[in-house]
mmCIF file of C-alpha atoms in Angstrom:
data_model
loop_
_atom_site.group_PDB
_atom_site.id
_atom_site.type_symbol
_atom_site.label_atom_id
_atom_site.label_comp_id
_atom_site.label_asym_id
_atom_site.label_seq_id
_atom_site.Cartn_x
_atom_site.Cartn_y
_atom_site.Cartn_z
ATOM 1 C CA MET A 1 -5.786 -5.990 20.723
ATOM 2 C CA LYS A 2 -6.154 -5.892 16.939
ATOM 3 C CA LYS A 3 -5.500 -9.310 15.386
ATOM 4 C CA VAL A 4 -3.803 -10.028 12.083
ATOM 5 C CA ALA A 5 -6.449 -11.300 9.688
ATOM 6 C CA THR A 6 -5.579 -13.993 7.211
ATOM 7 C CA SER A 7 -7.182 -14.783 3.887
ATOM 8 C CA HIS A 8 -5.903 -18.346 3.811
ATOM 9 C CA SER A 9 -4.898 -21.077 6.234
ATOM 10 C CA THR A 10 -1.413 -20.492 7.669
ATOM 11 C CA LYS A 11 0.227 -21.035 11.018
ATOM 12 C CA ARG A 12 0.952 -17.850 12.866
ATOM 13 C CA LYS A 13 4.502 -17.386 14.085
ATOM 14 C CA THR A 14 4.940 -16.252 17.652
ATOM 15 C CA SER A 15 5.873 -12.638 18.320
ATOM 16 C CA HIS A 16 9.285 -13.882 19.516
ATOM 17 C CA GLN A 17 9.932 -15.583 16.184
ATOM 18 C CA ALA A 18 8.828 -12.530 14.215
ATOM 19 C CA LYS A 19 10.927 -10.223 16.378
ATOM 20 C CA SER A 20 14.043 -12.357 16.061
ATOM 21 C CA SER A 21 13.840 -12.227 12.256
ATOM 22 C CA ALA A 22 13.863 -8.406 12.112
ATOM 23 C CA ALA A 23 16.555 -7.235 9.704
ATOM 24 C CA GLY A 24 16.139 -3.487 9.856
ATOM 25 C CA GLN A 25 14.113 -0.478 10.821
ATOM 26 C CA VAL A 26 12.788 2.551 8.989
ATOM 27 C CA ARG A 27 11.684 5.807 10.569
ATOM 28 C CA ILE A 28 8.386 7.633 10.156
ATOM 29 C CA ILE A 29 9.335 11.131 9.037
ATOM 30 C CA GLY A 30 6.264 13.246 9.770
ATOM 31 C CA GLY A 31 3.146 13.689 11.862
ATOM 32 C CA GLN A 32 2.148 12.253 15.227
ATOM 33 C CA PHE A 33 4.671 9.392 15.111
ATOM 34 C CA LYS A 34 7.576 11.367 13.645
ATOM 35 C CA ARG A 35 10.957 9.731 14.368
ATOM 36 C CA ARG A 36 9.313 6.503 15.563
ATOM 37 C CA SER A 37 10.645 3.367 13.871
ATOM 38 C CA VAL A 38 8.934 0.341 12.323
ATOM 39 C CA SER A 39 10.702 -2.962 11.697
ATOM 40 C CA PHE A 40 10.971 -5.244 8.699
ATOM 41 C CA ILE A 41 12.419 -8.675 8.012
ATOM 42 C CA ASP A 42 15.088 -9.757 5.536
ATOM 43 C CA ALA A 43 12.942 -10.881 2.593
ATOM 44 C CA GLU A 44 13.504 -10.759 -1.144
ATOM 45 C CA GLY A 45 11.974 -7.663 -2.737
ATOM 46 C CA LEU A 46 11.245 -5.964 0.600
ATOM 47 C CA ARG A 47 12.729 -2.456 0.426
ATOM 48 C CA PRO A 48 11.076 0.410 2.307
ATOM 49 C CA THR A 49 10.434 3.574 0.288
ATOM 50 C CA PRO A 50 13.379 5.954 0.943
ATOM 51 C CA ASP A 51 12.887 9.017 3.159
ATOM 52 C CA ARG A 52 13.403 11.483 0.305
ATOM 53 C CA LEU A 53 10.752 9.845 -1.876
ATOM 54 C CA ARG A 54 8.349 9.468 1.057
ATOM 55 C CA GLU A 55 8.682 13.171 1.848
ATOM 56 C CA THR A 56 7.807 14.010 -1.761
ATOM 57 C CA LEU A 57 4.835 11.628 -1.738
ATOM 58 C CA PHE A 58 3.304 13.047 1.419
ATOM 59 C CA ASN A 59 3.833 16.589 0.184
ATOM 60 C CA TRP A 60 1.721 15.554 -2.811
ATOM 61 C CA LEU A 61 -0.932 14.170 -0.445
ATOM 62 C CA LEU A 62 -0.868 17.074 2.006
ATOM 63 C CA ALA A 63 -4.368 18.326 1.197
ATOM 64 C CA ASP A 64 -5.914 14.852 0.966
ATOM 65 C CA ILE A 65 -4.455 12.693 3.740
ATOM 66 C CA HIS A 66 -6.544 13.883 6.703
ATOM 67 C CA GLY A 67 -9.475 11.556 7.287
ATOM 68 C CA ALA A 68 -8.556 9.361 4.312
ATOM 69 C CA TYR A 69 -9.325 5.650 3.991
ATOM 70 C CA VAL A 70 -6.022 4.142 2.842
ATOM 71 C CA LEU A 71 -4.763 0.885 1.324
ATOM 72 C CA ASP A 72 -1.115 -0.104 1.740
ATOM 73 C CA SER A 73 -0.914 -3.032 -0.667
ATOM 74 C CA CYS A 74 2.255 -5.194 -0.638
ATOM 75 C CA ALA A 75 2.782 -3.395 2.660
ATOM 76 C CA GLY A 76 6.248 -4.722 3.527
ATOM 77 C CA SER A 77 7.505 -2.599 6.424
ATOM 78 C CA GLY A 78 4.164 -0.767 6.360
ATOM 79 C CA VAL A 79 5.957 2.560 6.527
ATOM 80 C CA LEU A 80 3.694 4.163 3.886
ATOM 81 C CA GLY A 81 0.562 3.160 5.778
ATOM 82 C CA PHE A 82 1.967 4.084 9.189
ATOM 83 C CA GLU A 83 3.155 7.412 7.751
ATOM 84 C CA ALA A 84 -0.375 8.030 6.460
ATOM 85 C CA LEU A 85 -1.884 7.293 9.885
ATOM 86 C CA SER A 86 0.747 9.482 11.519
ATOM 87 C CA ARG A 87 -0.311 12.366 9.284
ATOM 88 C CA GLY A 88 -4.041 12.053 9.962
ATOM 89 C CA ALA A 89 -5.510 9.280 7.805
ATOM 90 C CA ALA A 90 -8.642 7.791 9.382
ATOM 91 C CA HIS A 91 -7.898 4.150 8.576
ATOM 92 C CA CYS A 92 -5.314 2.006 6.802
ATOM 93 C CA THR A 93 -5.656 -1.534 5.487
ATOM 94 C CA PHE A 94 -2.274 -3.262 5.271
ATOM 95 C CA ILE A 95 -1.993 -6.330 3.021
ATOM 96 C CA GLU A 96 1.191 -8.393 3.241
ATOM 97 C CA MET A 97 1.806 -11.836 1.766
ATOM 98 C CA ASN A 98 4.753 -12.773 3.999
ATOM 99 C CA ARG A 99 3.440 -14.163 7.292
ATOM 100 C CA ALA A 100 6.466 -13.161 9.367
ATOM 101 C CA GLN A 101 6.284 -9.603 8.055
ATOM 102 C CA SER A 102 2.542 -9.485 8.779
ATOM 103 C CA ASP A 103 3.367 -10.320 12.386
ATOM 104 C CA MET A 104 6.021 -7.594 12.316
ATOM 105 C CA LEU A 105 3.394 -5.108 11.123
ATOM 106 C CA GLN A 106 1.230 -6.069 14.094
ATOM 107 C CA GLN A 107 4.171 -5.479 16.431
ATOM 108 C CA SER A 108 4.755 -2.047 14.916
ATOM 109 C CA ALA A 109 1.070 -1.124 15.251
ATOM 110 C CA GLU A 110 1.101 -2.144 18.908
ATOM 111 C CA GLN A 111 4.346 -0.263 19.582
ATOM 112 C CA LEU A 112 2.794 2.868 18.058
ATOM 113 C CA ARG A 113 -0.312 2.233 20.209
ATOM 114 C CA LEU A 114 -2.665 2.637 17.285
ATOM 115 C CA ASP A 115 -6.375 2.536 18.044
ATOM 116 C CA ALA A 116 -7.773 -0.819 16.920
ATOM 117 C CA ASP A 117 -10.393 0.821 14.709
ATOM 118 C CA THR A 118 -7.783 2.735 12.663
ATOM 119 C CA TYR A 119 -6.057 -0.196 10.983
ATOM 120 C CA GLN A 120 -6.445 -3.700 9.609
ATOM 121 C CA ILE A 121 -3.570 -6.073 8.844
ATOM 122 C CA ILE A 122 -4.325 -8.901 6.428
ATOM 123 C CA ASN A 123 -1.967 -11.727 5.523
ATOM 124 C CA GLY A 124 -2.507 -12.887 1.937
ATOM 125 C CA THR A 125 -2.007 -12.021 -1.715
ATOM 126 C CA VAL A 126 -3.410 -8.624 -2.589
ATOM 127 C CA GLU A 127 -5.705 -9.736 -5.417
ATOM 128 C CA GLN A 128 -7.261 -12.542 -3.349
ATOM 129 C CA VAL A 129 -7.831 -10.259 -0.370
ATOM 130 C CA LEU A 130 -9.400 -7.502 -2.467
ATOM 131 C CA MET A 131 -11.953 -9.943 -3.869
ATOM 132 C CA GLN A 132 -13.251 -10.818 -0.386
ATOM 133 C CA SER A 133 -15.946 -8.337 0.550
ATOM 134 C CA HIS A 134 -15.927 -9.354 4.214
ATOM 135 C CA LEU A 135 -12.296 -8.162 4.404
ATOM 136 C CA VAL A 136 -12.487 -5.096 2.161
ATOM 137 C CA SER A 137 -15.927 -3.547 1.784
ATOM 138 C CA ARG A 138 -15.585 0.072 0.680
ATOM 139 C CA PRO A 139 -13.614 2.138 -1.870
ATOM 140 C CA PHE A 140 -10.300 3.647 -0.846
ATOM 141 C CA ASP A 141 -9.386 7.337 -0.921
ATOM 142 C CA ILE A 142 -5.650 6.685 -1.270
ATOM 143 C CA VAL A 143 -3.923 3.547 -2.542
ATOM 144 C CA PHE A 144 -0.216 2.745 -2.257
ATOM 145 C CA ILE A 145 1.011 0.174 -4.806
ATOM 146 C CA ASP A 146 4.699 -0.473 -4.226
ATOM 147 C CA PRO A 147 5.397 -4.181 -4.947
ATOM 148 C CA PRO A 148 8.749 -5.839 -5.697
ATOM 149 C CA TYR A 149 9.771 -4.197 -8.972
ATOM 150 C CA ALA A 150 10.750 -7.336 -10.863
ATOM 151 C CA GLU A 151 7.310 -8.945 -10.601
ATOM 152 C CA ASP A 152 5.095 -6.194 -12.118
ATOM 153 C CA LEU A 153 2.454 -6.995 -9.500
ATOM 154 C CA TRP A 154 1.015 -3.500 -9.782
ATOM 155 C CA GLN A 155 -0.943 -4.527 -12.898
ATOM 156 C CA PRO A 156 -3.065 -7.334 -11.363
ATOM 157 C CA ILE A 157 -3.481 -5.277 -8.197
ATOM 158 C CA LEU A 158 -4.755 -2.251 -10.093
ATOM 159 C CA THR A 159 -6.948 -4.441 -12.289
ATOM 160 C CA THR A 160 -8.566 -6.012 -9.218
ATOM 161 C CA LEU A 161 -9.109 -2.641 -7.551
ATOM 162 C CA ILE A 162 -10.948 -1.388 -10.637
ATOM 163 C CA SER A 163 -12.982 -4.535 -11.278
ATOM 164 C CA GLN A 164 -14.037 -4.724 -7.601
ATOM 165 C CA SER A 165 -15.023 -1.018 -7.581
ATOM 166 C CA LEU A 166 -12.548 -0.293 -4.784
ATOM 167 C CA ILE A 167 -11.248 2.863 -6.427
ATOM 168 C CA SER A 168 -13.171 5.796 -7.883
ATOM 169 C CA PRO A 169 -12.227 8.817 -10.021
ATOM 170 C CA THR A 170 -11.325 10.672 -6.810
ATOM 171 C CA THR A 171 -9.004 7.948 -5.490
ATOM 172 C CA LEU A 172 -5.325 8.904 -5.458
ATOM 173 C CA ILE A 173 -3.152 6.009 -6.644
ATOM 174 C CA TYR A 174 0.559 5.958 -5.835
ATOM 175 C CA LEU A 175 2.673 3.715 -8.072
ATOM 176 C CA GLU A 176 6.360 3.052 -7.507
ATOM 177 C CA ALA A 177 8.498 1.116 -10.005
ATOM 178 C CA ASP A 178 11.921 0.933 -11.613
ATOM 179 C CA LYS A 179 10.634 2.431 -14.879
ATOM 180 C CA ASP A 180 8.093 4.871 -16.266
ATOM 181 C CA LEU A 181 4.728 3.075 -16.306
ATOM 182 C CA ALA A 182 2.907 5.434 -18.710
ATOM 183 C CA ALA A 183 2.892 3.047 -21.685
ATOM 184 C CA GLN A 184 1.789 0.067 -19.571
ATOM 185 C CA LEU A 185 -0.968 2.116 -17.924
ATOM 186 C CA ASN A 186 -2.270 3.053 -21.374
ATOM 187 C CA GLN A 187 -2.226 -0.617 -22.374
ATOM 188 C CA LEU A 188 -4.103 -1.581 -19.220
ATOM 189 C CA ALA A 189 -6.751 1.072 -19.878
ATOM 190 C CA ASN A 190 -7.117 -0.200 -23.453
ATOM 191 C CA ILE A 191 -7.670 -3.748 -22.196
ATOM 192 C CA PHE A 192 -10.480 -2.566 -19.933
ATOM 193 C CA ASN A 193 -12.018 -0.491 -22.702
ATOM 194 C CA GLU A 194 -11.784 -3.194 -25.385
ATOM 195 C CA THR A 195 -13.162 -5.983 -23.219
ATOM 196 C CA SER A 196 -16.003 -3.896 -21.758
ATOM 197 C CA MET A 197 -14.927 -4.896 -18.241
ATOM 198 C CA ILE A 198 -16.439 -1.636 -17.003
ATOM 199 C CA GLN A 199 -19.291 0.533 -18.222
ATOM 200 C CA ALA A 200 -17.433 3.717 -19.244
ATOM 201 C CA PRO A 201 -14.077 4.065 -21.057
ATOM 202 C CA ILE A 202 -11.219 4.803 -18.683
ATOM 203 C CA SER A 203 -7.743 6.282 -18.711
ATOM 204 C CA PHE A 204 -5.140 7.086 -16.089
ATOM 205 C CA ASP A 205 -4.232 10.701 -15.390
ATOM 206 C CA CYS A 206 -0.725 11.315 -14.053
ATOM 207 C CA LEU A 207 -1.001 14.087 -11.453
ATOM 208 C CA LYS A 208 2.577 14.037 -10.182
ATOM 209 C CA GLN A 209 5.763 12.175 -11.051
ATOM 210 C CA THR A 210 9.335 12.105 -9.807
ATOM 211 C CA LYS A 211 12.475 10.026 -10.221
ATOM 212 C CA VAL A 212 14.882 9.250 -7.385
ATOM 213 C CA GLY A 213 17.872 7.245 -8.586
ATOM 214 C CA GLN A 214 16.407 4.345 -10.570
ATOM 215 C CA VAL A 215 12.987 4.631 -8.923
ATOM 216 C CA VAL A 216 10.100 6.275 -10.787
ATOM 217 C CA ALA A 217 7.129 7.242 -8.624
ATOM 218 C CA GLY A 218 3.854 8.767 -9.678
ATOM 219 C CA LEU A 219 0.469 9.821 -8.370
ATOM 220 C CA TYR A 220 -2.474 8.900 -10.615
ATOM 221 C CA GLN A 221 -6.241 9.087 -10.815
ATOM 222 C CA LEU A 222 -8.694 7.030 -12.778
ATOM 223 C CA SER A 223 -10.502 9.058 -15.403
ATOM 224 C CA SER A 224 -13.748 7.888 -17.009
ATOM 225 C CA SER A 225 -15.785 9.444 -19.789
#
C-alpha cells in the first residue's frame, strides 16, 4: 500500500476521521476511470476544477498526456492528477497542505486501485516539498498549478519550480486563477532576468487560454533565449 509522505512532523488522522469529514465528490470525466468519483473535504479555498474547464484542459493535453510525469500542486481533491492518470500519464505527484485532504487523496487512490509506482502523495507546502530532492528528484512534463485564488500562491510555486530546475522549456504548465495572469507572468520573468537567478533570459509563452465564468485558465511553456 502506498503511504502518504509528509515533509514535516504531523499526526496522521485515521481513515475513519478523514472519511467522516468528506464534504463532496467530483467525477473523473475521461479515460480508464471515467465516471469514478474522488472525495474532498470542506476546507477554505478547496474547489475542484469544473467539468467543463477540465474537459478543455485535457483536450489541450491530448497529444502530451500519455506517459507524462505530472505534478498536481495544491492538489485539493486531486481530480486533475487522477484525471491525468486516468488518461495515461505515467506518474503523478500530489502535494496537499491539508492533512485531512491528503488522507482523502490516499483513500481515492486506493479506491481507484492505482499501482503504487504511479503516484506519490505528499503532505506539506508546495515550495518546501519541491526543495527536497529526496521527495522530488526529476523535472515534470506537465504541471497543474491551481491554488486558492485569493492567495496568489502560483507565483512562489512557479518560482520554486524554475529555481529547482523542475520544469524545462518542454514542460506544459497549467495555471488557473480568477484573473488574466499575463502581466504578472511578465513581471515574474523580469525578476528572474534582472536578478540573474538563471543562466538564460526567460519568458512565458501562452499556448492556450480560456475563460469560464470568472475563472481564467491557461497553458504555458517556459521560453529561454
